[in-house]
Coordinates of C-alpha atoms and ligand atoms in Angstrom, one line a residue:
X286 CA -1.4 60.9 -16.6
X287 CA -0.2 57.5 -18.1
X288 CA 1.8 55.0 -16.3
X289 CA 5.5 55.3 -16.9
X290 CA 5.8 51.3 -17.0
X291 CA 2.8 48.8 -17.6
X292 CA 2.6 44.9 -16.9
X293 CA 2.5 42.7 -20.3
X294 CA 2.0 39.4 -20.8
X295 CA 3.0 38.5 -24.4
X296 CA 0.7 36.4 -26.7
X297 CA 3.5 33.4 -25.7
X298 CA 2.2 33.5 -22.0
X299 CA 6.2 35.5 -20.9
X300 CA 5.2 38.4 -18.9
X301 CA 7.2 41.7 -18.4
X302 CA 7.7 45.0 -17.8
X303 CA 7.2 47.9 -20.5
X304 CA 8.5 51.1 -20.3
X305 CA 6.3 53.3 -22.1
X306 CA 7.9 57.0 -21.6
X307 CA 10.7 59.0 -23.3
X308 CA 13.9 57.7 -22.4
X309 CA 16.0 60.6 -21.5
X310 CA 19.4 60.8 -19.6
X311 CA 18.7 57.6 -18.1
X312 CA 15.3 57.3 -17.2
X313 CA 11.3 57.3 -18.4
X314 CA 10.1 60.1 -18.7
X315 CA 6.2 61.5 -19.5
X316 CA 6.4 64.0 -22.4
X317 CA 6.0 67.6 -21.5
X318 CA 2.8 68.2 -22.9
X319 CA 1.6 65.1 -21.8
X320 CA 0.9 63.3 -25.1
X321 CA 1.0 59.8 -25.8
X322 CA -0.3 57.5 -28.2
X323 CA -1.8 53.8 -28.7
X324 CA 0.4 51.1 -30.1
X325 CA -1.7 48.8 -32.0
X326 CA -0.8 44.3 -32.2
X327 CA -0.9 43.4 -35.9
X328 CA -2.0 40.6 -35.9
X329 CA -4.9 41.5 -33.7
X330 CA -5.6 44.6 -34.3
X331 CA -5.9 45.4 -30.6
X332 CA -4.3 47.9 -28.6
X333 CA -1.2 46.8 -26.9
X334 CA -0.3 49.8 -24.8
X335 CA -0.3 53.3 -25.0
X336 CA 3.3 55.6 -25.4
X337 CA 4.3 59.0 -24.2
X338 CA 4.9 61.1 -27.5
X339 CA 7.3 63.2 -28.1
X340 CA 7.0 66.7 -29.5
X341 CA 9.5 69.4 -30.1
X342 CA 10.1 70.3 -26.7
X343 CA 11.5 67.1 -25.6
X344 CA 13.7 66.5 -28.6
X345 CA 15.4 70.2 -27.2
X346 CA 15.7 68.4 -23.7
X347 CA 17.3 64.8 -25.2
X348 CA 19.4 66.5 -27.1
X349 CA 20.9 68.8 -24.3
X350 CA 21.4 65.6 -21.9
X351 CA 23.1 63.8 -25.0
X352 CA 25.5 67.0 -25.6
X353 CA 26.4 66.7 -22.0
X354 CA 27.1 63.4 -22.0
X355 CA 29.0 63.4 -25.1
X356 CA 30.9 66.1 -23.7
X357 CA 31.5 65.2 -20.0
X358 CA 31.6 61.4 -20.3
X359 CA 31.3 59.0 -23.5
X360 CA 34.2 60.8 -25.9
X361 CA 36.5 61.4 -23.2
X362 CA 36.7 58.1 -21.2
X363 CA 38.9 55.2 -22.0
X364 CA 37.6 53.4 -25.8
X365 CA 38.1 50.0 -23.4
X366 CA 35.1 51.5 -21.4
X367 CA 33.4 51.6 -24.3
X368 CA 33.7 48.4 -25.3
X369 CA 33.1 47.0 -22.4
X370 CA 29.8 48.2 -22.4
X371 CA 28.7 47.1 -25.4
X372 CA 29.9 43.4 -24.9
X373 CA 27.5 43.9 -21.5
X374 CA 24.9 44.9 -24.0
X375 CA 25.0 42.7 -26.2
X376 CA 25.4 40.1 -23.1
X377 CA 21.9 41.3 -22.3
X378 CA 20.0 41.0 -25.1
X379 CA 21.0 37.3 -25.4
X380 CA 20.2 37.1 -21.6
X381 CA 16.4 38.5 -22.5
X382 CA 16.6 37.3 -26.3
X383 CA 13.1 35.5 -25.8
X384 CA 11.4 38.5 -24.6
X385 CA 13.2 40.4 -27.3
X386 CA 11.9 38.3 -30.0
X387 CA 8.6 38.2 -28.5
X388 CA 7.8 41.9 -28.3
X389 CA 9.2 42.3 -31.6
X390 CA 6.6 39.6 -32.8
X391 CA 3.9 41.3 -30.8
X392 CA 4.6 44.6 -32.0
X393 CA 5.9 44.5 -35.7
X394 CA 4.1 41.8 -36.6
X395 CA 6.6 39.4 -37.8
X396 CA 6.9 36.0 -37.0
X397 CA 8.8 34.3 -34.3
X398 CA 11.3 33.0 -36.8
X399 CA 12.1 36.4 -38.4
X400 CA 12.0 37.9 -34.7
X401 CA 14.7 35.4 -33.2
X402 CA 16.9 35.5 -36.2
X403 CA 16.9 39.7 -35.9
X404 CA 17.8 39.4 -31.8
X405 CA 20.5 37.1 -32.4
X406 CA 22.1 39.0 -35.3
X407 CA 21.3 41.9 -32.5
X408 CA 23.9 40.8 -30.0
X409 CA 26.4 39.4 -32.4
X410 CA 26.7 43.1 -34.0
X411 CA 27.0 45.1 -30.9
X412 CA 29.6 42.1 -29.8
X413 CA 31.2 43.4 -33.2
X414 CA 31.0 47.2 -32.5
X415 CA 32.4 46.8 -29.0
X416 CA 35.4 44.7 -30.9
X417 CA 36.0 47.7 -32.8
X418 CA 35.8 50.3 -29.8
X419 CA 39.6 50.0 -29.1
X420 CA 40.9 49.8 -32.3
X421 CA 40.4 53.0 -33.7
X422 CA 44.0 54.1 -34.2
X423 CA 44.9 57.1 -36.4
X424 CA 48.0 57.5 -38.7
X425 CA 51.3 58.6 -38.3
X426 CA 52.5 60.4 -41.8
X427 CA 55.9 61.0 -43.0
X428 CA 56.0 64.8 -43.7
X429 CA 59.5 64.7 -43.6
X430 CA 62.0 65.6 -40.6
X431 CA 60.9 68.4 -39.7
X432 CA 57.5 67.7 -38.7
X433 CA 55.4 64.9 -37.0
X434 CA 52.4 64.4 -38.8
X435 CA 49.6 62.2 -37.2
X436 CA 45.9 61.8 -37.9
X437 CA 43.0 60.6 -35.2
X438 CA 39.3 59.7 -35.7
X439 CA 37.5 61.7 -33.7
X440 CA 33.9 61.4 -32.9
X441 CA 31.0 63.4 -34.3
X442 CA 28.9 64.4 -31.0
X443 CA 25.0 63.6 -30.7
X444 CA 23.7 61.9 -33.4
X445 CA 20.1 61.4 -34.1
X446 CA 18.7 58.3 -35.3
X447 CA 16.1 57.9 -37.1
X448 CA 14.5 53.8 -37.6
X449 CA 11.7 52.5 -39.7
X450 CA 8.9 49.6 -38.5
X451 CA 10.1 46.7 -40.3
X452 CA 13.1 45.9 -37.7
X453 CA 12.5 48.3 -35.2
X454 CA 15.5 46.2 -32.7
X455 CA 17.8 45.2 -35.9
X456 CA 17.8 49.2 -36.8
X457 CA 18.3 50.1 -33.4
X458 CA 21.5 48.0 -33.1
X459 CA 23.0 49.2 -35.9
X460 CA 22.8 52.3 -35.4
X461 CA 23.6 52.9 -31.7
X462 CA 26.5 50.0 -32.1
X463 CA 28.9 52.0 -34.2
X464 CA 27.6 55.6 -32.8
X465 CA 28.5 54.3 -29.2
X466 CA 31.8 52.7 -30.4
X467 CA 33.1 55.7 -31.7
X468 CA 32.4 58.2 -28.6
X469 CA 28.8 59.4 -30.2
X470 CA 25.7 60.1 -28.0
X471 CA 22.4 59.6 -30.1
X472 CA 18.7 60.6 -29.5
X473 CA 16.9 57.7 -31.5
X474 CA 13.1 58.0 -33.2
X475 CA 12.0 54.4 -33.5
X476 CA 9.0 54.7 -35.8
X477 CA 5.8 55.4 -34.4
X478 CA 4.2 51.8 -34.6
X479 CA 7.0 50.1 -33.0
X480 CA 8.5 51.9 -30.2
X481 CA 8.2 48.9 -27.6
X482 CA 11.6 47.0 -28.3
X483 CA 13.9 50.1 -28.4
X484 CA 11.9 51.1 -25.2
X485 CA 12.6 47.7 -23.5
X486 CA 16.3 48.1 -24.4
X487 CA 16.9 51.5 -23.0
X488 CA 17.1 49.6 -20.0
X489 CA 19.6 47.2 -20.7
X490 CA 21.7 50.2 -21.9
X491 CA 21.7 51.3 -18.7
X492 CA 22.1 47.6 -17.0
X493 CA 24.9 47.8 -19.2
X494 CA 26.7 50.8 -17.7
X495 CA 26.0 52.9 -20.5
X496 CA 26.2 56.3 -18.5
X497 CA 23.1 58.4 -18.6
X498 CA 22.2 61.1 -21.8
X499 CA 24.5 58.6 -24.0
X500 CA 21.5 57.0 -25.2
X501 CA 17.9 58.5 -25.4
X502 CA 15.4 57.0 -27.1
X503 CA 11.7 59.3 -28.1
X504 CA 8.8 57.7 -29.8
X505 CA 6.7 60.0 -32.0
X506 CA 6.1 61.6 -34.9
X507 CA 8.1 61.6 -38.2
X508 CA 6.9 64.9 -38.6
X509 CA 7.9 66.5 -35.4
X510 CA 10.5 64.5 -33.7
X511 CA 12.2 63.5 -37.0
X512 CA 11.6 67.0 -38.2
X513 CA 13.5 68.9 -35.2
X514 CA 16.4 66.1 -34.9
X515 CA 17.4 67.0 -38.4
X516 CA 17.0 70.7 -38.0
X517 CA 18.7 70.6 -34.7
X518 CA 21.6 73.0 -34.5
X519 CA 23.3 70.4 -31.9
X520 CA 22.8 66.8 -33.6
X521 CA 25.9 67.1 -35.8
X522 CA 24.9 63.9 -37.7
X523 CA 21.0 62.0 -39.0
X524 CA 21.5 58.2 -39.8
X525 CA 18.1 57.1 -41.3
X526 CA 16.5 53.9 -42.6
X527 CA 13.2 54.1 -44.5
X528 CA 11.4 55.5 -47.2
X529 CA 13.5 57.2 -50.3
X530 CA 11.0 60.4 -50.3
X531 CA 11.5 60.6 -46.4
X532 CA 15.5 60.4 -47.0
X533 CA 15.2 63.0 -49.6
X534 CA 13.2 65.2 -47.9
X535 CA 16.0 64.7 -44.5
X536 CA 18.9 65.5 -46.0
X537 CA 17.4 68.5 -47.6
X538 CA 16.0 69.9 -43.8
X539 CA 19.7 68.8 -42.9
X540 CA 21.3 70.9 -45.3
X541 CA 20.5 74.1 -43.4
X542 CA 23.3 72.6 -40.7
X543 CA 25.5 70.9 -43.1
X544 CA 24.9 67.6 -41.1
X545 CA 26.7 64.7 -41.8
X546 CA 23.8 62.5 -43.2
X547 CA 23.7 58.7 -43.5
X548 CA 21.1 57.3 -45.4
X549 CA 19.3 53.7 -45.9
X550 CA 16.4 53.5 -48.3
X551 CA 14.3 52.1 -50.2
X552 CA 14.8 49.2 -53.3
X553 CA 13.7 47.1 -56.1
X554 CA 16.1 44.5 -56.1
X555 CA 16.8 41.7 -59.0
X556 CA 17.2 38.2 -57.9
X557 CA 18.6 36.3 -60.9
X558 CA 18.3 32.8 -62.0
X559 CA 20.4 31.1 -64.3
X560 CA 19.6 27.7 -66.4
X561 CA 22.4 26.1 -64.2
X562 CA 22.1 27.2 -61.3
X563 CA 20.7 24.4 -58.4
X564 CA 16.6 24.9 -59.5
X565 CA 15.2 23.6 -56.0
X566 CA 17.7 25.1 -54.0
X567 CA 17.3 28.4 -56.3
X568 CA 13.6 28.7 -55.5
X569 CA 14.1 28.3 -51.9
X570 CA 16.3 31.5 -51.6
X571 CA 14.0 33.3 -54.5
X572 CA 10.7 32.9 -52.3
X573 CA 13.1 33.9 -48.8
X574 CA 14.5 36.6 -50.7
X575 CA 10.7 38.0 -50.9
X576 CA 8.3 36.7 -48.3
X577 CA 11.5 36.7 -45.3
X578 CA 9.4 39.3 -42.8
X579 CA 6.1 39.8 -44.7
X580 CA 8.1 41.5 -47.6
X581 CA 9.0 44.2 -45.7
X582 CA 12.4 43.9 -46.3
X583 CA 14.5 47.3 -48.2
X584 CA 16.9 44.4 -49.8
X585 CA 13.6 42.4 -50.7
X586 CA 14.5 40.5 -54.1
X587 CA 11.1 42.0 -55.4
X588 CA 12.4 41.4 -59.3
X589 CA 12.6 37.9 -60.1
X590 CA 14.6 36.9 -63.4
X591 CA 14.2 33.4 -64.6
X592 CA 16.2 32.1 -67.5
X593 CA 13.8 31.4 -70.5
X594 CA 14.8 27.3 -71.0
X595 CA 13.7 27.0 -67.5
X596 CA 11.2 29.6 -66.7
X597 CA 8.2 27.7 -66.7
X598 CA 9.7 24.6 -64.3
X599 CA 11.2 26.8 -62.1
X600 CA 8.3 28.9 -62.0
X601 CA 6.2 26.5 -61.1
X602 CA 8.4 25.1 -58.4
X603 CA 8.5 28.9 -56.9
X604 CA 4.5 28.3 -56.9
X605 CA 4.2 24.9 -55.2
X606 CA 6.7 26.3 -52.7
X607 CA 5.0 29.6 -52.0
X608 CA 2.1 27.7 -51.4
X609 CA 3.5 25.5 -48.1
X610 CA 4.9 28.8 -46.6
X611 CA 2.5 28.9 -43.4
X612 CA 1.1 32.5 -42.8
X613 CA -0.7 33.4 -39.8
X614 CA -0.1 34.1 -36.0
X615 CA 3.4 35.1 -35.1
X616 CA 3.7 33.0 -32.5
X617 CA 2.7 29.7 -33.8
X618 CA 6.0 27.7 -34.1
X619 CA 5.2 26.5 -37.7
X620 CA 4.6 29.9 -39.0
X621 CA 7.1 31.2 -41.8
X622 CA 5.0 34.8 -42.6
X623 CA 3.3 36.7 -39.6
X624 CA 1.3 40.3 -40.2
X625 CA 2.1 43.1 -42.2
X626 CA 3.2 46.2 -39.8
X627 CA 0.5 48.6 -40.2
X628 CA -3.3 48.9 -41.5
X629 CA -1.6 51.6 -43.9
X630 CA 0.9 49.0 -45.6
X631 CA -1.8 46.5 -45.9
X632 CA -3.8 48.6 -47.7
X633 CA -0.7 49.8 -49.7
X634 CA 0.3 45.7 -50.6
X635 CA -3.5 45.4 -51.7
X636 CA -3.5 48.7 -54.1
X637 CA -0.2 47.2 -56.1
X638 CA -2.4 44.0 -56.2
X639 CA -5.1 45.7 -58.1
X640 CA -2.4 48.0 -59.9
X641 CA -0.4 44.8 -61.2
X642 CA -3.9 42.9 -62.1
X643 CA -5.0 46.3 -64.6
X644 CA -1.8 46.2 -65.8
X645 CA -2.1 42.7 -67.1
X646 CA 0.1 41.1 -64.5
X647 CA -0.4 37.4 -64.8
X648 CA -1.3 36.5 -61.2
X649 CA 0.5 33.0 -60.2
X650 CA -0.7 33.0 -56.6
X651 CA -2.0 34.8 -53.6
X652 CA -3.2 38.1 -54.2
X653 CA -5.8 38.5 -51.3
X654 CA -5.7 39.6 -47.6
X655 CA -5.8 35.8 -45.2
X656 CA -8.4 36.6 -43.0
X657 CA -10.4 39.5 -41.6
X658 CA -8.6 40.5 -39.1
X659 CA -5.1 41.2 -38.6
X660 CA -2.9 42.4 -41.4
X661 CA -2.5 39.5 -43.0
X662 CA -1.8 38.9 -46.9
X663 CA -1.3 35.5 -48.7
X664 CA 2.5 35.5 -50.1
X665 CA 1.8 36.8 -54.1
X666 CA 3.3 36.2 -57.6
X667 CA 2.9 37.9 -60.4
X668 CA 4.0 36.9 -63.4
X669 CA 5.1 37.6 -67.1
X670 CA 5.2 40.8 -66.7
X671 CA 6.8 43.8 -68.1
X672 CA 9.6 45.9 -67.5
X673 CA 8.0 49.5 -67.7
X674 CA 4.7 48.6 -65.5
X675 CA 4.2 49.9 -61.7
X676 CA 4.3 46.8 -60.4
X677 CA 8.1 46.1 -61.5
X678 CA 9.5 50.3 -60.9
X679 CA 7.7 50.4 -57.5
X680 CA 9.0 49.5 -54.3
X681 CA 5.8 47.6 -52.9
X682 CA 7.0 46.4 -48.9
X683 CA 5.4 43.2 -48.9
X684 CA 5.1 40.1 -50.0
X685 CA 4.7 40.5 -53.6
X686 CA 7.3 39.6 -56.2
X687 CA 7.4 39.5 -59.7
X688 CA 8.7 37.1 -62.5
X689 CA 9.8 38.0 -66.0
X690 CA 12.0 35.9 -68.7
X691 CA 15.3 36.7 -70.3
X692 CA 17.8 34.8 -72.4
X693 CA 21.2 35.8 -72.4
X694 CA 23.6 37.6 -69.7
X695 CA 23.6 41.2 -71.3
X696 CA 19.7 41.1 -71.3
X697 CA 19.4 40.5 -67.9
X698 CA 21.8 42.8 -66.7
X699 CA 20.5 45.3 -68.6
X700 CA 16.9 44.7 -66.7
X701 CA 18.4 44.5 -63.3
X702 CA 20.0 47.9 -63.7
X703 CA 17.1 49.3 -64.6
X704 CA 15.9 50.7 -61.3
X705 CA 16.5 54.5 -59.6
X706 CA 17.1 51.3 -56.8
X707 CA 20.3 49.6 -56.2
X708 CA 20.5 48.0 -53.0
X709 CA 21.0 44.4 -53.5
X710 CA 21.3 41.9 -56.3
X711 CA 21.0 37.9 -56.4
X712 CA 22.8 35.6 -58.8
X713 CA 21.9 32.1 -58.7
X714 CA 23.9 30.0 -60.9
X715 CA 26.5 27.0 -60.4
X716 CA 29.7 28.5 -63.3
X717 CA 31.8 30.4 -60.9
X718 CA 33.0 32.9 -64.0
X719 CA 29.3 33.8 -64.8
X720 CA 28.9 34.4 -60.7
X721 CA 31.7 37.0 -60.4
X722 CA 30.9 38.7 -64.1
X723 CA 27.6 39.4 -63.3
X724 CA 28.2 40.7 -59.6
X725 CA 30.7 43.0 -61.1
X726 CA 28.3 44.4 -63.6
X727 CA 25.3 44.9 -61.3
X728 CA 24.7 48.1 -59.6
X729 CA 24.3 47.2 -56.0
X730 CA 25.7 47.3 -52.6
X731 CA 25.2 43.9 -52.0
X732 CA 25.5 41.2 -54.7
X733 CA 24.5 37.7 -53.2
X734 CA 25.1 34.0 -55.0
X735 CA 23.3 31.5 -54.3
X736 CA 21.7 32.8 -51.3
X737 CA 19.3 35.9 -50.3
X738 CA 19.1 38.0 -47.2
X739 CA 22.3 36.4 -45.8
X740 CA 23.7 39.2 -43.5
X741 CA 26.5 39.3 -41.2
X742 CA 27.9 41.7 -38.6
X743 CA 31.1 42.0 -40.4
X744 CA 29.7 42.4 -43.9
X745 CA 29.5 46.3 -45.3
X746 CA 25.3 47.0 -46.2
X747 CA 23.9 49.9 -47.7
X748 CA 22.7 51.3 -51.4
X749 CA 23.6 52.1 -54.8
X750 CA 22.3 55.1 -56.4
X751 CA 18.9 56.1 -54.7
X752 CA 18.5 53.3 -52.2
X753 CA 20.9 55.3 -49.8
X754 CA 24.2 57.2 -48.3
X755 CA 27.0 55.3 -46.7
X756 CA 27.1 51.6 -45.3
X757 CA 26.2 50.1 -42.2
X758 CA 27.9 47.2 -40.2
X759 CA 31.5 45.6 -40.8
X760 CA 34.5 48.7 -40.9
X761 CA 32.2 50.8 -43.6
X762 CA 29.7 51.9 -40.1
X763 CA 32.4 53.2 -37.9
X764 CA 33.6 55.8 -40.6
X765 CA 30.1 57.5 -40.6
X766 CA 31.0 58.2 -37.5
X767 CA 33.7 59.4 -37.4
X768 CA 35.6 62.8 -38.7
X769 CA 39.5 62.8 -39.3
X770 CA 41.6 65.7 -37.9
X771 CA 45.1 65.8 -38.7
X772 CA 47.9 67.1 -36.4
X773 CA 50.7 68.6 -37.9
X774 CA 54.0 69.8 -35.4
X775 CA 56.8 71.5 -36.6
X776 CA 59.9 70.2 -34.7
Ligands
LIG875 P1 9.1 56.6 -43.7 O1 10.3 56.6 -44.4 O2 8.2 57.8 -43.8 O3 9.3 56.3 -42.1 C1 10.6 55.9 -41.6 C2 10.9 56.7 -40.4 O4 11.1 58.1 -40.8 C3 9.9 56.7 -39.3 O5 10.5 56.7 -38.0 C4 9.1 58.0 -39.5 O6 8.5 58.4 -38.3 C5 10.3 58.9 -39.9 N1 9.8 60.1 -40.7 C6 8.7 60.2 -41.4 N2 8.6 61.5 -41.9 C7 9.7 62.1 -41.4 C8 10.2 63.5 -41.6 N3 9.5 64.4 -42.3 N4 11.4 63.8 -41.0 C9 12.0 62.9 -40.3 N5 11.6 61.7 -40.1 C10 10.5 61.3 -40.7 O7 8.3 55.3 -44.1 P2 6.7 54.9 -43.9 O8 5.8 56.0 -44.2 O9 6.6 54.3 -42.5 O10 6.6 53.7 -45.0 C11 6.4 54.1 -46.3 C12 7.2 53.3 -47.3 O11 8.6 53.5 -47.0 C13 7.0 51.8 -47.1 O12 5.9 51.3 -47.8 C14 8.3 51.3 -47.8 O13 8.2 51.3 -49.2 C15 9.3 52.3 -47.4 N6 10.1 51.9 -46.2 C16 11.4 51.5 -46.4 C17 12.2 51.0 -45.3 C18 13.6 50.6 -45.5 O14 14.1 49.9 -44.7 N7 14.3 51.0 -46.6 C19 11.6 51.0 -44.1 C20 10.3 51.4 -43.9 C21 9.6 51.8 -44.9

C-alpha cells in the first residue's frame, strides 16, 4: 500500500509534506481498489511521487459525503460563515504562497514567474468570492397589493469540477471560490499530470474551517472519474476547463441528467497591431500574449496581425525579443519559459512544427525542442502565413504563434473572426476610436488594448462561440451557481 503523505523537498531546497490520497470528507484517503499512479517533473522527466487514483467507486463515495455536507452544513449555515472561510483560505495560500508556487513549478512545469503570478491572483480571487458570500440578496417584485413577490438565489448542491494541467491551482480557485460562495459542495478532478497543488490545498481548506465533504478533491482519469462526475445522478452541475472535443463530449454525457454545465475551452485568439500603436511596447505584450506559461495558455494570442506599413520592423523587433526570453529550469530566477506539461504536448507542439513547415510557413525562429531532456521547446514564429493552413485554424498549446499582414480595419476584422474560437482578442493601437470600434466588432469574451493576459479577480472570463459556456470570476461566476426560485404569497 502507498503512503497517504510523502516527504518532498522541492528543486528550490523548501521541503514539505504531500498528500498523495483522495481527499474525501476531510481527509486522505487510499482508493478502494488500491490504484495509484506516478506523477512525472517536467523538466526532468523523473518521477516525483506516486497518487492514489480514483476509479468509479470512489467518485460514488465523494459525491455522497459532498451531498451530506451540502445538505447538513454548507447551504444552510450563515453566508458570513462562508465568507469567513474563504478569506481564511485565501489567508493561507499567501501564508504558504512560496510552496504553492514551487509545487506548481515542480509539477506543471512552468516557471517560477508564471507560478507566483497564478498563487497570488489565487488568494486575491477567493478574497473576492468570500466578498461576495454575503451579498447574495434576492428581489422583492411589485405584483401588486395583493401579493408579495420575492426572488432568492439558491444554490445548486454538489458540483463537480473538472481542471486542465496548464494551471492546475488558478483552475482550482476559480472554481471552488464561487461554488463555495454560493452554498455548493464540489468533488474536483484536477487532471491527471498535476494533482499535487489541489492535493496540498485540500488541507488549507480544512485549516480554513471549511467543514468536511464540502470540498473533495480525486485525481484520475478523464475517462473514469470525469466520466461518472458528469453522469452522476447527484452532481447537479460540471464546470470544466480544457479541451473543446472533451467539453463537447461532457455536456453531451451531461445531457442524460439535464446538468447545469459550465464550460471553458479551447481558442485561437487574434492579437492585433496597428501602425500607431506603441511598436516596442506592442511586441512586448504580442510575445507575452504567446510564450506567458510555455503557450499553454486557452486565451494564448496564437494569431498575430501586423499592419502591412510596419510588418517587417515590428516583426523583426517580435524576433530579437523572442530571442532574450530565457527558457530552461523553472526555478532559475532569470527564467521567463519553463517545460511544457506533458511528453504528449511536446510531442503535439513538435507535429504543428512540421505541419506549419509542409505547409510553407515561413519559420522566423525557434522551431526545435531545447535540450534532451525535459519538455522543453525554444519559443517559435512562424511567419507569412495563410489564413486557411493548420497552423492558423488549430489550437496548438504552446509556444508557437503566427504572423500574417493586413491593411485596413475591415480586413483584419474579418481574419480575426474567422475562428470556431472566440475567447480573447488584442488590439494594440494608440487612436482611442479605433480601440473601442474594433473591440466592439470582435467576437470574443475578452477584448484586451494594449496589453495581453491581464486578468483580474473582478473581471468576467470565458468564450465566444466554441471556446466555452458561461464566465468565470467577477459577478458573471456566482450566477453559474446559482438557480433563482421565486416566492409568490397571496395576502
Ligand atoms: P482534456 O480536455 O482532455 O483534459 C482536461 C480535463 O478533462 C482533464 O482533467 C481530463 O482528465 C478531463 N477529461 C478528459 N477526458 C474526459 C472525459 N471523457 N470526461 C470527463 N473529463 C475528461 O485536454 P488534454 O487531453 O489534457 O489536452 C489536449 C488539448 O486540450 C491541449 O493540447 C489543448 O489544446 C487543450 N487544452 C485546453 C485547455 C484550456 O484551458 N482551454 C486546457 C488544457 C488543454
Amino acid at each position: 500500500q502507498a503512503p497517504l503523505r510523502v516527504p518532498i523537498t522541492l528543486p528550490n531546497g523548501l521541503t514539505y509534506e504531500q498528500p498523495t490520497g483522495l481527499f474525501i470528507n476531510g481527509e486522505f484517503v487510499a482508493s478502494k481498489q488500491n490504484k495509484t499512479f506516478d506523477v512525472i517533473n517536467p523538466s526532468t522527466e523523473e518521477k516525483i511521487t506516486t497518487v492514489y487514483r480514483a476509479m468509479d467507486d470512489d467518485v460514488d463515495t465523494a459525491v455522497a459525503a459532498a451531498k451530506k455536507a451540502f445538505e447538513t452544513k454548507w447551504s444552510i449555515v450563515e453566508p458570513e460563515v462562508r465568507a469567513r472561510a474563504l478569506f481564511n483560505l485565501a489567508d493561507l495560500v499567501e501564508k504558504n504562497q512560496e510552496t504553492l508556487a514551487a509545487i506548481e513549478s515542480m509539477d506543471n512545469g512552468k516557471s517560477l514567474f508564471c507560478s507566483r503570478g497564478d498563487v497570488a491572483l489565487v488568494s486575491k480571487y477567493l478574497r473576492s468570492c468570500g466578498g461576495w458570500a454575503d451579498k447574495l440578496n434576492g428581489n422583492v417584485i411589485d405584483t401588486g397589493k395583493d401579493y408579495f413577490t420575492y426572488s432568492i438565489k439558491e444554490p445548486l448542491g454538489v458540483c463537480g469540477q473538472i481542471i486542465p494541467w496548464n494551471f492546475p491551482l488558478l483552475m482550482w480557485s476559480w472554481k471552488i471560490g464561487p461554488a463555495l460562495a454560493t452554498g455548493n459542495t464540489v468533488v474536483l478532478k484536477p487532471a491527471e499530470t498535476t494533482p499535487l497543488s489541489a492535493l496540498f490545498a485540500s488541507q488549507l481548506c480544512q485549516e480554513a474551517g471549511i467543514p468536511a465533504g464540502v470540498v473533495n478533491i480525486l485525481p484520475g482519469s478523464g475517462r473514469v472519474v470525469g466520466e461518472r462526475l458528469s453522469a452522476h445522478p447527484d452532481v447537479k452541475k460540471i464546470a470544466f476547463t480544457g479541451s473543446t472535443a472533451t467539453g463537447r463530449h461532457i455536456m453531451k454525457v451531461a445531457a442524460d441528467t439535464v446538468k447545469k454545465v459550465t464550460l471553458e475551452l479551447g481558442g485561437k485568439s487574434p492579437n492585433i497591431v496597428f501602425a500607431d500603436a506603441d511598436l516596442d511596447k506592442a511586441v512586448k505584450n504580442i510575445a507575452f500574449g504567446i510564450f506567458f506559461n510555455s503557450g499553454e495558455v486557452c486565451c494564448a494570442g496564437s494569431r498575430i496581425y501586423i499592419q502591412d506599413t510596419v510588418y517587417e520592423e515590428v516583426l523583426t523587433k517580435l524576433k530579437e525579443y523572442t530571442e532574450t526570453l530565457k527558457v530552461g529550469d523553472p526555478f532559475n530566477e532569470d527564467v521567463f519559459q519553463g517545460a511544457q506539461t506533458s511528453d504528449k504536448q511536446l510531442h503535439k507542439i513538435l507535429d504543428y512544427v512540421n505541419v506549419a513547415k509542409s505547409e510553407g510557413a515561413r519559420l522566423v525562429t525557434g522551431g526545435e525542442r531545447q535540450g534532451d531532456k525535459g519538455y522543453f521547446v525554444k519559443p517559435t514564429i512562424f511567419a507569412d502565413v495563410k489564413e486557411d493552413m493548420k497552423i492558423v485554424k488549430d489550437e496548438v498549446f504552446g509556444p508557437i504563434v503566427t504572423v500574417s499582414k493586413f491593411s485596413t480595419v475591415d480586413e483584419v476584422i474579418a481574419m480575426a473572426n474567422d475562428s470556431q474560437y472566440g475567447l480573447a482578442a488584442g488590439i494594440h493601437t494608440n487612436d482611442i476610436n479605433k480601440a473601442v470600434n474594433v473591440s466592439n466588432r470582435v467576437k470574443a469574451g475578452t477584448v484586451w488594448v494594449n496589453t495581453y493576459n491581464d486578468f483580474h479577480q473582478n473581471v468576467p472570463f470565458g468564450g465566444f462561440g466554441q471556446s466555452g459556456i458561461g464566465r468565470e470570476m467577477g459577478d458573471a461566476a456566482l450566477s453559474n451557481y446559482t438557480q433563482v426560485k421565486s416566492v409568490r404569497i397571496a395576502i
